[in-house]
Amino acid sequence: MKDFLLIYRADYGVVANASPEEMQTRTQSWMDWIAGLAAQNKLTDRGSRLMPQGKIMKNEEIISDGPFAEIKESIMGYSVIKADSTEEAVQLSKGCPIFKVGGTVELREINAM
Amino acid sequence: MELLPHLFRTEYSKIVAVLCHSYGLDHIEIAEDIASETFLKAAEVWSSKGLPPHPTAWLYTVAKNQTKDYFKRQAIFNNRVKGMLETETSHPVEAIEFTDALIADSQLAMIFSVCHPGNAPQSQICLALQILCGFSVEEIAGTFLTGTETIKKRLHRARTTLRNNQFQIRDLTETAIQSRLDTVLKTIYLLFNEGYFSRTGNQAIRKDLCSEAVRLAVLLAEHPITNTPQVNALLALLYFQSSRLDARINDQGEAILFNQQDKSSWNQGFIDKGNHFLILACQGNQLSKYHLEAAIAYWHTTPNDTDKWQHIFYLYDQLLLIDQSPMVALNRAFVVSKLWGQDKAIQEVEQLALHDNSHYHSLLGYLYAGINTTVAISHYNTAIALSKSRMEKQTLAKAIKQLQDTR
């Protein structure tokens, strides 16, 4: 079994402009999805959602506010799952709710060394 | 003399607990001897002279005197036989008064001593049944459908762990309690489940186990230092489950599936108690596995809510993230069938790939029943082969027969 980091990206503009009911439904579908992975014993870390604001440090002096809320592909959150192969990890990621809001999933095998 | 077995069940463990609380857990065998002698004497005296006006108080007085006699004999032995060579500090022979407060403290201390994290779950339950619930070795063997020798061995090992691991029973500090509370709650939970999903078809034994588990949880909830949200959540869960205890088994001792249960035979008194303790459990911001299971059980007791299965599904999602067990995963998949139909549920279950689990196959049997009878029967047969419960095997065999008849 290998661990894979899933990075969820989407457009904050789309995600933020949802009604409370839509928000509720989305939270629920995320929970369902994460729990589905846990049920199959494929979840290493449920991960977290990220706040829209943050900083980018080019070096120790040049620090700017991240334009995360404006760009179309900002990182919304992450999880870590278990799979035997990249193919299986892709298969497992097919039900991810991020696709419903036009977002993407980046899968990266974690280097255990 | 109907009263004596009943008193034995309730008072024997109290006497042992009080004596251990006063003299230390290493004297547990002596404490048990004294408690047994007390009941022997009661059987003798009560059958010739009739019942005393206050049987419980009578038992406590005799136990107190037996204890005094024991220490007197010990003192004589130490002084005359061993001589004055050993100046071992002997216990002061002060009389123990069996007050309600002392009994409550002692029982609590006993629960915490018995629930030792070093013992295997099965031994843990045996020990709890013997020491906390006053079950005989034969009764415990009946519960587990094993021989008395197996139980004796299990108890012996569990007692050795207790003895080698001097847990201070006398002054239970808050830290000691917090560190062991999880183990204590788990033992009570397992004890209840042993009754609820029992291997034995004997309804009386099952009820006894469940009510003993409730009794221990009530003890915790009533004591100020253990009255935590988690304890209340467990108690709520046990009451909700207890409310369906009669409805779950028919007169032939077979399990009745939830859908087919006669809802009018659910015990409303227990449901009310469950609600009461669930509200108490929601103080603070702790969310334990018991909270979630109690909340699921709560929804099961409310038959008419349209969103019921949606709520239950969401709770199972959260439960899975705390308790990643096959049983929780299977139960969640069952709820999928309620929300999105059999096909979706079959997909969900087959993803779990729990091929060695009897419940996995019985759930697939149930889900395939309306879709593909041959596959359904094949899963039911695998489930029968894997199951260790006689009652479950019977229920599954009946399901197969029904499928064959309608084919």
Coordinates of C-alpha atoms in Angstrom, one line a residue:
Chain A
M1 CA 0.0 0.0 0.0
K2 CA 1.2 3.5 -0.9
D3 CA -0.1 6.8 0.3
F4 CA -1.3 9.4 -2.2
L5 CA -1.8 13.1 -1.5
L6 CA -5.0 14.4 -3.1
I7 CA -4.9 18.1 -3.8
Y8 CA -8.3 19.6 -4.5
R9 CA -8.4 22.7 -6.6
A10 CA -11.3 24.9 -7.7
D11 CA -12.4 28.4 -8.3
Y12 CA -13.3 30.1 -5.0
G13 CA -15.7 32.4 -6.8
V14 CA -17.9 29.4 -7.8
V15 CA -17.6 27.8 -4.4
A16 CA -18.3 30.8 -2.3
N17 CA -21.4 31.9 -4.1
A18 CA -23.5 29.0 -2.9
S19 CA -26.8 29.2 -1.0
P20 CA -26.7 27.8 2.6
E21 CA -28.7 24.8 1.3
E22 CA -26.1 24.2 -1.4
M23 CA -23.4 24.5 1.2
Q24 CA -25.1 22.0 3.4
T25 CA -25.5 19.6 0.5
R26 CA -21.9 20.0 -0.5
T27 CA -20.5 19.5 3.0
Q28 CA -22.7 16.4 3.2
S29 CA -21.4 15.0 -0.1
W30 CA -17.8 15.6 1.0
M31 CA -18.5 13.7 4.3
D32 CA -20.1 10.9 2.3
W33 CA -17.1 10.7 0.0
I34 CA -14.5 10.7 2.7
A35 CA -16.5 8.2 4.8
G36 CA -16.8 6.0 1.7
L37 CA -13.0 5.9 1.5
A38 CA -12.8 5.2 5.2
A39 CA -15.3 2.3 4.8
Q40 CA -13.0 0.7 2.3
N41 CA -10.1 1.3 4.7
K42 CA -8.4 3.5 2.1
L43 CA -8.3 6.7 4.1
T44 CA -5.0 7.7 5.7
D45 CA -5.8 11.2 6.7
R46 CA -9.1 12.9 6.0
G47 CA -7.1 16.2 5.6
S48 CA -8.6 19.6 5.8
R49 CA -10.2 22.5 3.9
L50 CA -8.0 25.6 3.5
M51 CA -9.0 29.2 4.2
P52 CA -9.1 31.5 1.1
Q53 CA -6.5 33.9 2.5
G54 CA -2.8 33.4 2.9
K55 CA 0.7 34.6 2.0
I56 CA 3.3 33.8 -0.6
M57 CA 6.9 34.2 0.4
K58 CA 9.4 34.5 -2.5
N59 CA 12.2 34.7 0.0
E60 CA 12.6 36.0 3.5
E61 CA 11.9 39.6 2.5
I62 CA 9.4 39.5 -0.4
I63 CA 6.1 38.5 1.0
S64 CA 2.8 39.1 -0.7
D65 CA -0.8 38.3 -0.1
G66 CA -1.8 35.3 -2.1
P67 CA -4.4 36.0 -4.8
F68 CA -5.9 32.7 -3.9
A69 CA -9.5 34.0 -4.0
E70 CA -9.1 35.3 -7.5
I71 CA -7.4 32.5 -9.4
K72 CA -9.4 29.7 -11.0
E73 CA -7.3 26.9 -9.6
S74 CA -6.6 27.6 -6.0
I75 CA -6.0 24.8 -3.5
M76 CA -9.2 24.2 -1.6
G77 CA -8.0 21.4 0.6
Y78 CA -6.2 18.0 0.7
S79 CA -6.6 14.4 1.9
V80 CA -4.3 11.4 2.0
I81 CA -5.5 8.1 0.7
K82 CA -4.1 4.5 0.5
A83 CA -3.9 2.6 -2.7
D84 CA -1.8 -0.2 -4.3
S85 CA -1.1 1.8 -7.5
T86 CA -1.7 5.2 -9.1
E87 CA -4.4 3.5 -11.2
E88 CA -6.2 2.5 -8.0
A89 CA -5.8 5.9 -6.5
V90 CA -7.4 7.4 -9.7
Q91 CA -10.2 4.9 -9.5
L92 CA -10.8 5.8 -5.9
S93 CA -10.8 9.5 -6.7
K94 CA -13.6 9.2 -9.3
G95 CA -16.4 10.0 -6.9
C96 CA -14.8 13.2 -5.6
P97 CA -17.3 16.0 -5.1
I98 CA -14.8 18.6 -6.4
F99 CA -15.8 17.7 -9.9
K100 CA -19.3 18.9 -9.3
V101 CA -18.1 22.5 -8.9
G102 CA -15.8 22.2 -11.9
G103 CA -12.7 21.6 -9.8
T104 CA -9.7 19.2 -10.2
V105 CA -7.9 16.6 -8.2
E106 CA -4.1 16.4 -8.4
L107 CA -2.8 12.9 -7.2
R108 CA 0.7 12.6 -6.0
E109 CA 2.3 9.5 -4.5
I110 CA 3.9 10.3 -1.2
N111 CA 7.6 9.5 -1.2
A112 CA 8.1 7.6 2.0
M113 CA 11.8 8.1 2.2
Chain B
M1 CA -36.7 -18.5 49.1
E2 CA -37.2 -16.8 45.8
L3 CA -35.5 -13.7 47.3
L4 CA -32.1 -15.2 47.9
P5 CA -30.9 -15.7 44.3
H6 CA -32.0 -12.2 43.5
L7 CA -30.2 -10.8 46.5
F8 CA -27.1 -12.8 45.6
R9 CA -27.1 -11.2 42.2
T10 CA -27.4 -7.7 43.6
E11 CA -25.6 -7.9 47.0
Y12 CA -22.7 -10.3 46.5
S13 CA -20.7 -8.0 44.3
K14 CA -21.4 -5.1 46.6
I15 CA -20.0 -6.9 49.6
V16 CA -16.9 -8.0 47.7
A17 CA -16.5 -4.4 46.4
V18 CA -16.8 -2.8 49.8
L19 CA -14.3 -5.3 51.4
C20 CA -11.8 -4.8 48.6
H21 CA -12.2 -1.1 48.9
S22 CA -11.4 -1.3 52.6
Y23 CA -8.6 -3.9 52.5
G24 CA -7.1 -3.8 49.1
L25 CA -7.6 -5.7 45.9
D26 CA -5.0 -8.2 46.8
H27 CA -7.5 -9.6 49.4
I28 CA -10.1 -10.2 46.7
E29 CA -10.2 -14.0 47.3
I30 CA -10.8 -13.4 51.1
A31 CA -13.4 -10.9 50.3
E32 CA -15.2 -13.4 48.0
D33 CA -14.9 -16.1 50.7
I34 CA -16.5 -13.8 53.2
A35 CA -19.3 -12.9 50.8
S36 CA -19.9 -16.5 50.0
E37 CA -20.0 -17.5 53.7
T38 CA -22.5 -14.7 54.3
F39 CA -24.9 -16.1 51.7
L40 CA -24.4 -19.7 53.0
K41 CA -25.3 -18.5 56.4
A42 CA -28.4 -16.6 55.0
A43 CA -29.5 -19.8 53.3
E44 CA -29.2 -21.8 56.5
V45 CA -30.7 -19.3 58.9
W46 CA -33.5 -18.0 56.7
S47 CA -34.8 -21.5 55.9
S48 CA -35.1 -22.4 59.5
K49 CA -36.1 -19.1 61.1
G50 CA -37.8 -17.3 58.2
L51 CA -36.9 -14.1 56.5
P52 CA -35.5 -11.3 58.6
P53 CA -37.4 -7.9 58.4
H54 CA -34.5 -6.2 56.5
P55 CA -32.7 -8.9 54.5
T56 CA -30.1 -6.6 52.9
A57 CA -29.2 -5.0 56.3
W58 CA -29.0 -8.6 57.7
L59 CA -26.5 -9.6 55.0
Y60 CA -24.3 -6.5 55.7
T61 CA -24.3 -7.1 59.4
V62 CA -23.2 -10.8 58.9
A63 CA -20.6 -9.8 56.4
K64 CA -19.2 -7.2 58.8
N65 CA -19.0 -9.7 61.6
Q66 CA -17.5 -12.4 59.4
T67 CA -14.8 -9.8 58.5
K68 CA -14.1 -9.0 62.1
D69 CA -13.8 -12.7 62.9
Y70 CA -11.5 -13.3 60.0
F71 CA -9.1 -10.5 61.1
K72 CA -9.3 -11.8 64.7
R73 CA -8.3 -15.3 63.6
Q74 CA -5.5 -13.7 61.5
A75 CA -4.2 -11.7 64.5
I76 CA -4.2 -14.8 66.7
F77 CA -2.4 -16.8 63.9
N78 CA 0.1 -14.0 63.5
N79 CA 0.8 -13.6 67.3
R80 CA 0.8 -17.3 68.4
V81 CA 2.0 -19.2 65.5
K82 CA 4.3 -16.9 63.7
G83 CA 5.3 -15.4 67.0
M84 CA 6.5 -11.8 67.2
L85 CA 9.1 -12.2 64.5
E86 CA 7.1 -10.5 61.8
T87 CA 5.9 -7.1 62.7
E88 CA 3.9 -6.9 59.6
T89 CA 1.4 -4.2 59.7
S90 CA -1.9 -6.0 60.0
H91 CA -5.1 -4.2 59.1
P92 CA -6.8 -2.5 62.0
V93 CA -10.0 -4.3 62.9
E94 CA -12.3 -1.5 62.6
A95 CA -15.9 -2.3 61.7
I96 CA -17.0 -1.5 58.2
E97 CA -20.4 0.2 58.0
F98 CA -22.2 -0.6 54.7
T99 CA -23.5 2.8 54.0
D100 CA -25.0 3.8 50.6
A101 CA -22.1 6.2 50.0
L102 CA -19.5 3.6 50.8
I103 CA -21.2 1.0 48.6
A104 CA -21.4 3.5 45.7
D105 CA -17.7 4.4 46.0
S106 CA -16.6 0.8 46.4
Q107 CA -18.6 -0.3 43.3
L108 CA -17.2 2.5 41.3
A109 CA -13.6 1.6 42.4
M110 CA -14.3 -2.0 41.6
I111 CA -15.4 -1.2 38.1
F112 CA -12.3 0.7 37.5
S113 CA -10.1 -2.0 38.9
V114 CA -11.7 -4.8 37.0
C115 CA -11.5 -3.0 33.6
H116 CA -7.8 -3.4 33.1
P117 CA -6.6 -2.4 29.6
G118 CA -4.1 -5.3 29.7
N119 CA -6.8 -8.0 29.5
A120 CA -8.2 -9.3 26.2
P121 CA -11.8 -8.1 25.6
Q122 CA -13.3 -11.6 26.1
S123 CA -11.5 -12.1 29.5
Q124 CA -12.5 -8.6 30.4
I125 CA -16.2 -9.4 30.0
C126 CA -15.8 -12.7 31.9
L127 CA -14.2 -10.9 34.8
A128 CA -16.8 -8.1 34.8
L129 CA -19.6 -10.7 34.8
Q130 CA -18.0 -12.6 37.7
I131 CA -16.8 -9.7 39.9
L132 CA -19.2 -6.9 39.1
C133 CA -22.3 -8.8 38.3
G134 CA -22.1 -11.8 40.6
F135 CA -22.4 -14.4 37.7
S136 CA -21.2 -18.0 38.5
V137 CA -18.7 -19.7 36.3
E138 CA -21.5 -21.9 34.9
E139 CA -23.6 -18.9 34.0
I140 CA -20.7 -17.3 32.2
A141 CA -20.0 -20.5 30.3
G142 CA -23.7 -20.5 29.3
T143 CA -23.3 -17.0 28.0
F144 CA -20.3 -17.8 25.8
L145 CA -21.5 -21.3 24.9
T146 CA -18.2 -22.7 26.1
G147 CA -17.1 -25.2 28.8
T148 CA -16.6 -24.1 32.4
E149 CA -12.9 -25.1 32.1
T150 CA -12.3 -22.5 29.4
I151 CA -14.0 -19.8 31.5
K152 CA -12.0 -20.8 34.6
K153 CA -8.8 -20.4 32.6
R154 CA -9.8 -17.1 31.2
L155 CA -10.8 -15.8 34.6
H156 CA -7.6 -17.1 36.1
R157 CA -5.5 -15.3 33.6
A158 CA -7.5 -12.1 33.9
R159 CA -7.2 -12.2 37.7
T160 CA -3.4 -12.7 37.5
T161 CA -3.2 -9.5 35.4
L162 CA -5.2 -7.7 38.1
R163 CA -3.0 -8.9 40.9
N164 CA 0.3 -8.2 39.1
N165 CA -0.8 -4.8 38.3
Q166 CA -1.6 -3.2 41.6
F167 CA -4.2 -0.8 40.8
Q168 CA -5.0 1.4 43.8
I169 CA -8.6 0.8 44.5
R170 CA -8.7 3.0 47.6
D171 CA -8.2 6.5 46.4
L172 CA -9.5 6.9 42.9
T173 CA -8.0 10.1 41.7
E174 CA -9.5 12.0 38.8
T175 CA -6.5 11.3 36.6
A176 CA -6.7 7.6 37.2
I177 CA -10.4 7.7 36.4
Q178 CA -9.9 9.7 33.2
S179 CA -7.1 7.4 32.0
R180 CA -9.3 4.3 32.5
L181 CA -12.7 5.6 31.6
D182 CA -12.4 4.6 28.0
T183 CA -11.6 1.0 28.9
V184 CA -14.5 1.0 31.4
L185 CA -16.9 2.2 28.9
K186 CA -15.7 -0.2 26.3
T187 CA -16.2 -3.1 28.7
I188 CA -19.7 -2.0 29.5
Y189 CA -20.4 -1.6 25.8
L190 CA -19.1 -5.1 25.0
L191 CA -21.0 -6.6 27.9
F192 CA -24.2 -5.1 26.5
N193 CA -23.5 -6.3 23.0
E194 CA -22.7 -9.8 24.3
G195 CA -26.3 -9.8 25.5
Y196 CA -27.8 -8.0 22.5
F197 CA -26.1 -10.0 19.8
S198 CA -25.8 -13.1 22.0
R199 CA -24.6 -16.4 20.7
T200 CA -27.1 -18.1 23.0
G201 CA -30.8 -18.2 22.1
N202 CA -31.6 -18.0 25.8
Q203 CA -33.6 -14.9 26.2
A204 CA -33.2 -14.7 30.0
I205 CA -29.4 -14.7 29.9
R206 CA -29.5 -12.1 27.2
K207 CA -31.7 -9.8 29.2
D208 CA -29.6 -10.3 32.2
L209 CA -26.4 -9.3 30.4
C210 CA -28.0 -6.2 28.9
S211 CA -29.6 -5.0 32.2
E212 CA -26.3 -5.6 34.1
A213 CA -24.5 -3.4 31.5
V214 CA -27.2 -0.7 32.0
R215 CA -26.8 -1.0 35.8
L216 CA -23.1 -0.4 35.6
A217 CA -23.5 2.6 33.3
V218 CA -26.1 4.0 35.6
L219 CA -23.6 3.6 38.5
L220 CA -21.1 5.7 36.5
A221 CA -23.7 8.3 35.5
E222 CA -24.9 8.7 39.1
H223 CA -21.4 9.3 40.5
P224 CA -20.2 12.9 40.4
I225 CA -16.7 12.1 39.2
T226 CA -17.8 9.8 36.4
N227 CA -20.9 11.7 35.2
T228 CA -19.3 12.8 31.9
P229 CA -21.0 13.5 28.5
Q230 CA -19.5 10.3 27.2
V231 CA -21.0 8.2 30.0
N232 CA -24.4 9.7 29.4
A233 CA -24.0 9.1 25.7
L234 CA -23.3 5.4 26.3
L235 CA -26.2 5.1 28.7
A236 CA -28.5 6.7 26.2
L237 CA -27.4 4.2 23.6
L238 CA -27.9 1.3 26.0
Y239 CA -31.5 2.5 26.8
F240 CA -32.4 3.0 23.1
Q241 CA -31.1 -0.5 22.3
S242 CA -32.8 -2.0 25.4
S243 CA -36.1 -0.6 24.2
R244 CA -36.1 -3.0 21.3
L245 CA -34.8 -6.0 23.1
D246 CA -38.2 -7.8 23.3
A247 CA -39.1 -6.9 19.7
R248 CA -35.8 -8.3 18.3
I249 CA -36.5 -12.0 19.2
N250 CA -39.6 -14.0 18.5
D251 CA -41.0 -16.8 20.7
Q252 CA -38.8 -19.4 19.0
G253 CA -35.7 -17.4 19.9
E254 CA -35.1 -16.3 16.3
A255 CA -33.9 -12.8 15.4
I256 CA -36.5 -10.5 13.8
L257 CA -35.1 -8.0 11.4
F258 CA -35.7 -4.3 12.1
N259 CA -38.2 -3.9 9.3
Q260 CA -40.4 -6.7 10.6
Q261 CA -40.3 -5.7 14.3
D262 CA -43.6 -5.0 16.0
K263 CA -43.0 -1.3 16.9
S264 CA -45.7 -1.4 19.5
S265 CA -43.6 -3.8 21.6
W266 CA -40.8 -1.3 21.8
N267 CA -40.4 -0.1 25.4
Q268 CA -41.4 3.5 25.6
G269 CA -40.1 3.9 29.1
F270 CA -36.6 3.0 27.9
I271 CA -36.9 5.3 24.9
D272 CA -37.8 8.2 27.2
K273 CA -34.7 7.4 29.3
G274 CA -32.6 7.3 26.2
N275 CA -33.8 10.7 25.2
H276 CA -33.1 12.1 28.7
F277 CA -29.5 10.9 28.7
L278 CA -28.9 11.9 25.1
I279 CA -29.8 15.5 26.1
L280 CA -27.4 15.3 29.1
A281 CA -24.7 13.9 26.8
C282 CA -24.9 16.9 24.6
Q283 CA -23.5 19.2 27.2
G284 CA -20.0 20.3 26.3
N285 CA -18.5 19.8 22.9
Q286 CA -17.3 16.2 23.1
L287 CA -18.4 14.0 20.3
S288 CA -17.6 10.3 21.0
K289 CA -18.5 7.1 19.2
Y290 CA -21.2 6.6 21.8
H291 CA -22.7 10.0 21.0
L292 CA -23.0 9.0 17.3
E293 CA -24.3 5.5 18.0
A294 CA -26.8 6.9 20.4
A295 CA -28.0 9.4 17.9
I296 CA -28.3 6.7 15.3
A297 CA -30.3 4.6 17.7
Y298 CA -32.4 7.6 18.5
W299 CA -33.4 7.9 14.8
H300 CA -34.3 4.2 14.7
T301 CA -36.8 4.8 17.5
T302 CA -38.6 7.5 15.5
P303 CA -40.3 5.6 12.7
N304 CA -42.1 8.5 10.9
D305 CA -39.5 11.1 10.0
T306 CA -39.1 11.5 6.2
D307 CA -35.4 12.5 6.4
K308 CA -34.6 9.7 8.9
W309 CA -32.3 7.7 6.7
Q310 CA -30.5 10.8 5.5
H311 CA -29.8 11.7 9.1
I312 CA -28.7 8.2 9.9
F313 CA -26.4 8.1 6.9
Y314 CA -24.7 11.4 7.9
L315 CA -24.2 10.0 11.4
Y316 CA -22.6 6.8 10.0
D317 CA -20.3 9.0 7.9
Q318 CA -19.0 10.7 11.0
L319 CA -18.9 7.4 13.0
L320 CA -16.7 5.8 10.3
L321 CA -14.1 8.6 10.7
I322 CA -13.9 7.7 14.5
D323 CA -14.4 4.0 14.3
Q324 CA -13.2 2.4 11.0
S325 CA -14.7 -1.0 11.7
P326 CA -16.2 -3.4 9.2
M327 CA -19.5 -3.5 11.1
V328 CA -19.9 0.3 10.8
A329 CA -19.0 0.2 7.1
L330 CA -21.6 -2.5 6.5
N331 CA -24.3 -0.7 8.4
R332 CA -23.6 2.4 6.4
A333 CA -23.9 0.5 3.2
F334 CA -27.3 -0.9 4.3
V335 CA -28.5 2.8 4.7
V336 CA -27.4 3.4 1.1
S337 CA -30.1 0.8 0.1
K338 CA -32.7 2.8 2.0
L339 CA -31.6 6.1 0.3
W340 CA -30.6 5.1 -3.2
G341 CA -31.8 1.6 -3.7
Q342 CA -30.4 -1.9 -3.9
D343 CA -28.1 -1.5 -6.9
K344 CA -26.2 1.4 -5.5
A345 CA -25.9 -0.4 -2.1
I346 CA -24.6 -3.6 -3.7
Q347 CA -21.9 -1.5 -5.4
E348 CA -21.0 0.1 -2.1
V349 CA -20.9 -3.2 -0.2
E350 CA -18.8 -5.0 -2.9
Q351 CA -16.2 -2.3 -2.7
L352 CA -15.7 -3.2 0.9
A353 CA -14.5 -6.7 -0.1
L354 CA -14.9 -8.2 3.4
H355 CA -14.9 -11.8 2.0
D356 CA -14.3 -13.4 5.4
N357 CA -17.1 -11.6 7.2
S358 CA -20.4 -13.3 7.6
H359 CA -22.3 -10.0 7.9
Y360 CA -20.8 -8.9 4.5
H361 CA -22.4 -12.0 2.9
S362 CA -25.7 -11.8 4.7
L363 CA -26.1 -8.1 3.7
L364 CA -25.3 -9.0 0.1
G365 CA -27.8 -11.9 0.3
Y366 CA -30.4 -9.4 1.5
L367 CA -29.6 -6.9 -1.2
Y368 CA -29.6 -9.4 -4.0
A369 CA -32.8 -11.0 -2.9
G370 CA -35.0 -9.0 -5.2
I371 CA -32.5 -8.9 -8.0
N372 CA -30.8 -12.3 -8.4
T373 CA -32.1 -15.1 -6.3
T374 CA -29.3 -17.5 -7.1
V375 CA -26.6 -15.0 -6.1
A376 CA -28.6 -14.1 -3.0
I377 CA -28.8 -17.7 -1.9
S378 CA -25.1 -18.3 -2.6
H379 CA -24.2 -15.3 -0.4
Y380 CA -26.6 -16.5 2.4
N381 CA -24.9 -19.9 2.3
T382 CA -21.4 -18.4 2.6
A383 CA -22.7 -16.3 5.5
I384 CA -24.0 -19.5 7.3
A385 CA -20.7 -21.2 6.8
L386 CA -18.8 -18.2 8.3
S387 CA -21.2 -17.4 11.1
K388 CA -20.4 -18.5 14.7
S389 CA -23.9 -17.7 16.0
R390 CA -26.5 -20.4 16.1
M391 CA -29.3 -17.9 16.1
E392 CA -27.9 -16.1 13.1
K393 CA -27.5 -19.4 11.1
Q394 CA -31.1 -20.1 11.8
T395 CA -32.3 -16.7 10.7
L396 CA -30.2 -17.0 7.5
A397 CA -31.5 -20.5 6.7
K398 CA -35.0 -19.2 7.0
A399 CA -34.2 -16.4 4.6
I400 CA -32.9 -19.0 2.1
K401 CA -36.0 -21.1 2.5
Q402 CA -38.2 -18.0 1.8
L403 CA -36.2 -17.3 -1.4
Q404 CA -36.5 -20.9 -2.6
D405 CA -40.2 -20.9 -2.0
T406 CA -40.9 -17.8 -4.0
R407 CA -38.7 -18.9 -6.9

